[in-house]
Amino acid sequence: MVNKELKDFKNCLHSSLKAIQKERYFVVKEQEKESVIQEINFKFDQKDDVLIIQQDVKNCPSITNLFGNNKDKIESCDFIVLLIKNKELKIFFCEIKSSNSEDNKEKAKRQIKSSKIFFEYLYKSYVHKYNKNDDFSMAIENAKSLILYPASMSQKSFVVSMSSDLISCKMELGDNGVCYIADGYKFFESK
């Protein structure tokens, strides 16, 4: 996979499926107003080797009423990161939570599983519509799942712990629940 292939995929996506870009920062906003983490800003020097998919539910709502019950909605993770480093594509499914409790971990796993199904559909639809090569299949199988939650006030750096299928990442927050990641490559490479 090369940057051009990722850029082509990115350019075909609806704007409401892409994270906001402010210069070299990709801005991910939490949809839940009660969340302790409200926003994460990832800095990447090369924007063409990164795609962050985050659904803007106001402008691109999810499919509802699939199963006939208006109260049932499919929950997905907060964002998906596609990152190319040395011509290798890596995919990260990321869920923001206010704590790292067992209940939140289980909910995050379900949301990530749902997002994997969504992403596979999205990508296969892209391949079919635009008659492209299927370059992401192996990367999807090797994708990593992350739960991002706030560090205690005394925590000064990122702490990563791994369970069997979910990587826990403590995030240091600034004012108003905003987190800045100065080096997005380093953040994701450590996972």
PDB file of C-alpha atoms in Angstrom:
ATOM      1  CA  MET A   1       0.000   0.000   0.000  1.00  0.00           C
ATOM      2  CA  VAL A   2       1.312   3.418  -0.923  1.00  0.00           C
ATOM      3  CA  ASN A   3       0.214   6.920   0.009  1.00  0.00           C
ATOM      4  CA  LYS A   4      -1.533   7.472  -3.329  1.00  0.00           C
ATOM      5  CA  GLU A   5      -3.858   4.503  -2.752  1.00  0.00           C
ATOM      6  CA  LEU A   6      -4.786   5.775   0.702  1.00  0.00           C
ATOM      7  CA  LYS A   7      -5.233   9.294  -0.669  1.00  0.00           C
ATOM      8  CA  ASP A   8      -7.549   7.969  -3.416  1.00  0.00           C
ATOM      9  CA  PHE A   9      -9.669   6.177  -0.796  1.00  0.00           C
ATOM     10  CA  LYS A  10      -9.729   9.293   1.399  1.00  0.00           C
ATOM     11  CA  ASN A  11     -10.771  11.517  -1.530  1.00  0.00           C
ATOM     12  CA  CYS A  12     -13.708   9.235  -2.357  1.00  0.00           C
ATOM     13  CA  LEU A  13     -15.142   9.285   1.173  1.00  0.00           C
ATOM     14  CA  HIS A  14     -17.954  11.625   2.100  1.00  0.00           C
ATOM     15  CA  SER A  15     -16.580  14.614   4.032  1.00  0.00           C
ATOM     16  CA  SER A  16     -18.770  13.699   7.030  1.00  0.00           C
ATOM     17  CA  LEU A  17     -16.768  10.486   7.467  1.00  0.00           C
ATOM     18  CA  LYS A  18     -13.394  12.196   7.809  1.00  0.00           C
ATOM     19  CA  ALA A  19     -11.926  13.767  10.938  1.00  0.00           C
ATOM     20  CA  ILE A  20     -11.433  17.519  10.805  1.00  0.00           C
ATOM     21  CA  GLN A  21      -7.971  18.598   9.679  1.00  0.00           C
ATOM     22  CA  LYS A  22      -6.377  21.755  11.072  1.00  0.00           C
ATOM     23  CA  GLU A  23      -2.978  22.114   9.429  1.00  0.00           C
ATOM     24  CA  ARG A  24      -0.957  19.094  10.628  1.00  0.00           C
ATOM     25  CA  TYR A  25      -3.532  18.094  13.267  1.00  0.00           C
ATOM     26  CA  PHE A  26      -6.361  15.617  12.839  1.00  0.00           C
ATOM     27  CA  VAL A  27      -9.108  16.529  15.310  1.00  0.00           C
ATOM     28  CA  VAL A  28     -11.323  13.809  16.767  1.00  0.00           C
ATOM     29  CA  LYS A  29     -14.332  15.030  18.734  1.00  0.00           C
ATOM     30  CA  GLU A  30     -16.229  12.877  21.195  1.00  0.00           C
ATOM     31  CA  GLN A  31     -19.955  12.668  20.357  1.00  0.00           C
ATOM     32  CA  GLU A  32     -21.037  12.130  23.988  1.00  0.00           C
ATOM     33  CA  LYS A  33     -21.294  15.462  25.802  1.00  0.00           C
ATOM     34  CA  GLU A  34     -20.762  13.830  29.226  1.00  0.00           C
ATOM     35  CA  SER A  35     -17.402  12.310  28.265  1.00  0.00           C
ATOM     36  CA  VAL A  36     -14.336  13.445  30.200  1.00  0.00           C
ATOM     37  CA  ILE A  37     -12.312  13.370  26.958  1.00  0.00           C
ATOM     38  CA  GLN A  38     -13.986  15.820  24.579  1.00  0.00           C
ATOM     39  CA  GLU A  39     -11.368  16.110  21.849  1.00  0.00           C
ATOM     40  CA  ILE A  40      -8.094  14.524  20.760  1.00  0.00           C
ATOM     41  CA  ASN A  41      -5.716  16.333  18.391  1.00  0.00           C
ATOM     42  CA  PHE A  42      -3.219  14.072  16.620  1.00  0.00           C
ATOM     43  CA  LYS A  43      -0.282  15.738  14.861  1.00  0.00           C
ATOM     44  CA  PHE A  44       1.015  14.097  11.689  1.00  0.00           C
ATOM     45  CA  ASP A  45       3.655  15.770   9.523  1.00  0.00           C
ATOM     46  CA  GLN A  46       2.502  13.997   6.360  1.00  0.00           C
ATOM     47  CA  LYS A  47      -1.284  14.177   5.994  1.00  0.00           C
ATOM     48  CA  ASP A  48      -1.293  11.932   2.905  1.00  0.00           C
ATOM     49  CA  ASP A  49      -0.212   8.866   4.878  1.00  0.00           C
ATOM     50  CA  VAL A  50      -3.020   9.181   7.438  1.00  0.00           C
ATOM     51  CA  LEU A  51      -6.781   8.817   7.287  1.00  0.00           C
ATOM     52  CA  ILE A  52      -8.965   9.132  10.357  1.00  0.00           C
ATOM     53  CA  ILE A  53     -12.538   8.049   9.839  1.00  0.00           C
ATOM     54  CA  GLN A  54     -15.021   9.526  12.275  1.00  0.00           C
ATOM     55  CA  GLN A  55     -18.689   9.708  11.521  1.00  0.00           C
ATOM     56  CA  ASP A  56     -20.321  13.111  11.934  1.00  0.00           C
ATOM     57  CA  VAL A  57     -23.688  11.881  13.198  1.00  0.00           C
ATOM     58  CA  LYS A  58     -25.385  15.225  12.480  1.00  0.00           C
ATOM     59  CA  ASN A  59     -24.406  15.310   8.798  1.00  0.00           C
ATOM     60  CA  CYS A  60     -24.022  11.595   8.107  1.00  0.00           C
ATOM     61  CA  PRO A  61     -26.310   9.666  10.474  1.00  0.00           C
ATOM     62  CA  SER A  62     -25.930   5.949  10.893  1.00  0.00           C
ATOM     63  CA  ILE A  63     -28.416   3.583   9.362  1.00  0.00           C
ATOM     64  CA  THR A  64     -31.293   3.312  11.802  1.00  0.00           C
ATOM     65  CA  ASN A  65     -34.242   0.978  12.153  1.00  0.00           C
ATOM     66  CA  LEU A  66     -32.424  -1.917  10.520  1.00  0.00           C
ATOM     67  CA  PHE A  67     -34.099  -4.382  12.825  1.00  0.00           C
ATOM     68  CA  GLY A  68     -37.520  -2.778  13.177  1.00  0.00           C
ATOM     69  CA  ASN A  69     -37.159  -1.404  16.697  1.00  0.00           C
ATOM     70  CA  ASN A  70     -36.687   2.368  16.778  1.00  0.00           C
ATOM     71  CA  LYS A  71     -34.738   2.084  20.039  1.00  0.00           C
ATOM     72  CA  ASP A  72     -32.150  -0.295  18.590  1.00  0.00           C
ATOM     73  CA  LYS A  73     -29.219   1.482  17.058  1.00  0.00           C
ATOM     74  CA  ILE A  74     -25.925   0.053  16.003  1.00  0.00           C
ATOM     75  CA  GLU A  75     -23.171   1.507  18.152  1.00  0.00           C
ATOM     76  CA  SER A  76     -19.717   1.911  16.700  1.00  0.00           C
ATOM     77  CA  CYS A  77     -16.332   3.017  17.982  1.00  0.00           C
ATOM     78  CA  ASP A  78     -15.386   6.684  17.985  1.00  0.00           C
ATOM     79  CA  PHE A  79     -12.844   6.649  15.172  1.00  0.00           C
ATOM     80  CA  ILE A  80     -10.706   4.502  12.890  1.00  0.00           C
ATOM     81  CA  VAL A  81      -7.105   5.365  12.022  1.00  0.00           C
ATOM     82  CA  LEU A  82      -5.420   4.201   8.824  1.00  0.00           C
ATOM     83  CA  LEU A  83      -1.702   4.914   8.869  1.00  0.00           C
ATOM     84  CA  ILE A  84       0.967   4.118   6.305  1.00  0.00           C
ATOM     85  CA  LYS A  85       4.525   3.776   7.518  1.00  0.00           C
ATOM     86  CA  ASN A  86       7.247   2.318   5.258  1.00  0.00           C
ATOM     87  CA  LYS A  87       4.590   1.238   2.715  1.00  0.00           C
ATOM     88  CA  GLU A  88       2.811  -0.806   5.379  1.00  0.00           C
ATOM     89  CA  LEU A  89      -0.789  -0.017   6.270  1.00  0.00           C
ATOM     90  CA  LYS A  90      -1.820  -0.227   9.894  1.00  0.00           C
ATOM     91  CA  ILE A  91      -5.394   0.135  11.108  1.00  0.00           C
ATOM     92  CA  PHE A  92      -6.526   1.110  14.610  1.00  0.00           C
ATOM     93  CA  PHE A  93     -10.101   1.006  15.883  1.00  0.00           C
ATOM     94  CA  CYS A  94     -10.355   3.510  18.747  1.00  0.00           C
ATOM     95  CA  GLU A  95     -12.998   4.013  21.429  1.00  0.00           C
ATOM     96  CA  ILE A  96     -12.989   6.909  23.906  1.00  0.00           C
ATOM     97  CA  LYS A  97     -14.276   6.162  27.409  1.00  0.00           C
ATOM     98  CA  SER A  98     -14.307   8.171  30.636  1.00  0.00           C
ATOM     99  CA  SER A  99     -12.784   5.254  32.569  1.00  0.00           C
ATOM    100  CA  ASN A 100     -11.139   1.903  32.003  1.00  0.00           C
ATOM    101  CA  SER A 101     -13.750  -0.117  33.910  1.00  0.00           C
ATOM    102  CA  GLU A 102     -14.561  -3.690  32.926  1.00  0.00           C
ATOM    103  CA  ASP A 103     -18.035  -2.590  31.762  1.00  0.00           C
ATOM    104  CA  ASN A 104     -16.503   0.084  29.533  1.00  0.00           C
ATOM    105  CA  LYS A 105     -13.977  -2.391  28.135  1.00  0.00           C
ATOM    106  CA  GLU A 106     -16.745  -4.845  27.234  1.00  0.00           C
ATOM    107  CA  LYS A 107     -18.833  -2.090  25.634  1.00  0.00           C
ATOM    108  CA  ALA A 108     -15.769  -0.848  23.709  1.00  0.00           C
ATOM    109  CA  LYS A 109     -15.134  -4.364  22.362  1.00  0.00           C
ATOM    110  CA  ARG A 110     -18.716  -4.570  21.064  1.00  0.00           C
ATOM    111  CA  GLN A 111     -18.483  -1.097  19.495  1.00  0.00           C
ATOM    112  CA  ILE A 112     -15.172  -1.935  17.828  1.00  0.00           C
ATOM    113  CA  LYS A 113     -16.532  -5.209  16.454  1.00  0.00           C
ATOM    114  CA  SER A 114     -19.443  -3.286  14.946  1.00  0.00           C
ATOM    115  CA  SER A 115     -17.024  -0.761  13.430  1.00  0.00           C
ATOM    116  CA  LYS A 116     -14.944  -3.523  11.883  1.00  0.00           C
ATOM    117  CA  ILE A 117     -18.075  -4.772  10.112  1.00  0.00           C
ATOM    118  CA  PHE A 118     -18.886  -1.205   8.993  1.00  0.00           C
ATOM    119  CA  PHE A 119     -15.344  -0.546   7.789  1.00  0.00           C
ATOM    120  CA  GLU A 120     -15.197  -3.806   5.868  1.00  0.00           C
ATOM    121  CA  TYR A 121     -18.498  -2.901   4.168  1.00  0.00           C
ATOM    122  CA  LEU A 122     -17.295   0.646   3.434  1.00  0.00           C
ATOM    123  CA  TYR A 123     -14.014  -0.516   1.965  1.00  0.00           C
ATOM    124  CA  LYS A 124     -15.461  -3.398  -0.056  1.00  0.00           C
ATOM    125  CA  SER A 125     -18.068  -1.009  -1.468  1.00  0.00           C
ATOM    126  CA  TYR A 126     -15.261   1.368  -2.468  1.00  0.00           C
ATOM    127  CA  VAL A 127     -13.298  -1.450  -4.135  1.00  0.00           C
ATOM    128  CA  HIS A 128     -16.407  -2.586  -6.014  1.00  0.00           C
ATOM    129  CA  LYS A 129     -17.590   0.872  -7.104  1.00  0.00           C
ATOM    130  CA  TYR A 130     -14.210   2.186  -8.221  1.00  0.00           C
ATOM    131  CA  ASN A 131     -12.832  -1.129  -9.519  1.00  0.00           C
ATOM    132  CA  LYS A 132      -9.811  -0.988  -7.198  1.00  0.00           C
ATOM    133  CA  ASN A 133      -7.471  -3.666  -5.904  1.00  0.00           C
ATOM    134  CA  ASP A 134      -8.294  -4.988  -2.438  1.00  0.00           C
ATOM    135  CA  ASP A 135      -5.197  -3.756  -0.620  1.00  0.00           C
ATOM    136  CA  PHE A 136      -6.609  -3.544   2.907  1.00  0.00           C
ATOM    137  CA  SER A 137      -7.671  -7.141   3.621  1.00  0.00           C
ATOM    138  CA  MET A 138      -4.534  -8.186   5.469  1.00  0.00           C
ATOM    139  CA  ALA A 139      -4.418  -4.907   7.399  1.00  0.00           C
ATOM    140  CA  ILE A 140      -8.018  -5.376   8.606  1.00  0.00           C
ATOM    141  CA  GLU A 141      -7.160  -8.830   9.954  1.00  0.00           C
ATOM    142  CA  ASN A 142      -4.183  -7.359  11.829  1.00  0.00           C
ATOM    143  CA  ALA A 143      -5.965  -4.212  13.036  1.00  0.00           C
ATOM    144  CA  LYS A 144      -5.535  -3.188  16.650  1.00  0.00           C
ATOM    145  CA  SER A 145      -8.272  -2.133  19.051  1.00  0.00           C
ATOM    146  CA  LEU A 146      -7.682   0.729  21.491  1.00  0.00           C
ATOM    147  CA  ILE A 147      -9.647   2.087  24.436  1.00  0.00           C
ATOM    148  CA  LEU A 148      -8.618   5.656  25.261  1.00  0.00           C
ATOM    149  CA  TYR A 149      -9.403   7.002  28.730  1.00  0.00           C
ATOM    150  CA  PRO A 150      -8.214   9.916  30.885  1.00  0.00           C
ATOM    151  CA  ALA A 151      -5.127   9.591  33.048  1.00  0.00           C
ATOM    152  CA  SER A 152      -5.187  10.762  36.634  1.00  0.00           C
ATOM    153  CA  MET A 153      -4.026  14.316  37.137  1.00  0.00           C
ATOM    154  CA  SER A 154      -0.628  13.098  38.339  1.00  0.00           C
ATOM    155  CA  GLN A 155      -0.096  11.030  35.193  1.00  0.00           C
ATOM    156  CA  LYS A 156       2.393  12.791  32.900  1.00  0.00           C
ATOM    157  CA  SER A 157       2.781  10.389  29.998  1.00  0.00           C
ATOM    158  CA  PHE A 158       0.916   7.806  27.976  1.00  0.00           C
ATOM    159  CA  VAL A 159       0.584   4.435  29.637  1.00  0.00           C
ATOM    160  CA  VAL A 160      -0.309   1.433  27.565  1.00  0.00           C
ATOM    161  CA  SER A 161      -1.493  -1.922  28.836  1.00  0.00           C
ATOM    162  CA  MET A 162      -2.654  -4.802  26.722  1.00  0.00           C
ATOM    163  CA  SER A 163      -5.292  -7.420  27.275  1.00  0.00           C
ATOM    164  CA  SER A 164      -6.003 -10.243  24.875  1.00  0.00           C
ATOM    165  CA  ASP A 165      -7.748  -8.034  22.328  1.00  0.00           C
ATOM    166  CA  LEU A 166      -7.907  -4.463  23.631  1.00  0.00           C
ATOM    167  CA  ILE A 167      -5.058  -2.025  24.188  1.00  0.00           C
ATOM    168  CA  SER A 168      -5.711   0.400  27.058  1.00  0.00           C
ATOM    169  CA  CYS A 169      -4.258   3.895  26.611  1.00  0.00           C
ATOM    170  CA  LYS A 170      -4.292   6.571  29.310  1.00  0.00           C
ATOM    171  CA  MET A 171      -4.549  10.057  27.855  1.00  0.00           C
ATOM    172  CA  GLU A 172      -3.278  13.229  29.519  1.00  0.00           C
ATOM    173  CA  LEU A 173      -5.901  15.954  29.235  1.00  0.00           C
ATOM    174  CA  GLY A 174      -5.593  19.700  29.170  1.00  0.00           C
ATOM    175  CA  ASP A 175      -8.310  22.252  29.685  1.00  0.00           C
ATOM    176  CA  ASN A 176     -11.880  21.376  28.771  1.00  0.00           C
ATOM    177  CA  GLY A 177     -11.121  17.698  28.162  1.00  0.00           C
ATOM    178  CA  VAL A 178      -8.792  18.312  25.200  1.00  0.00           C
ATOM    179  CA  CYS A 179      -5.755  16.100  24.538  1.00  0.00           C
ATOM    180  CA  TYR A 180      -2.866  16.942  22.210  1.00  0.00           C
ATOM    181  CA  ILE A 181      -0.710  14.173  20.764  1.00  0.00           C
ATOM    182  CA  ALA A 182       2.449  15.904  19.470  1.00  0.00           C
ATOM    183  CA  ASP A 183       3.543  12.893  17.408  1.00  0.00           C
ATOM    184  CA  GLY A 184       0.723  10.728  16.065  1.00  0.00           C
ATOM    185  CA  TYR A 185       3.176   8.318  14.431  1.00  0.00           C
ATOM    186  CA  LYS A 186       4.931   7.621  17.727  1.00  0.00           C
ATOM    187  CA  PHE A 187       1.622   7.262  19.567  1.00  0.00           C
ATOM    188  CA  PHE A 188       0.303   4.602  17.195  1.00  0.00           C
ATOM    189  CA  GLU A 189       3.651   2.874  16.560  1.00  0.00           C
ATOM    190  CA  SER A 190       3.895   2.080  20.275  1.00  0.00           C
ATOM    191  CA  LYS A 191       0.674   0.054  20.118  1.00  0.00           C
TER     192      LYS A 191
END
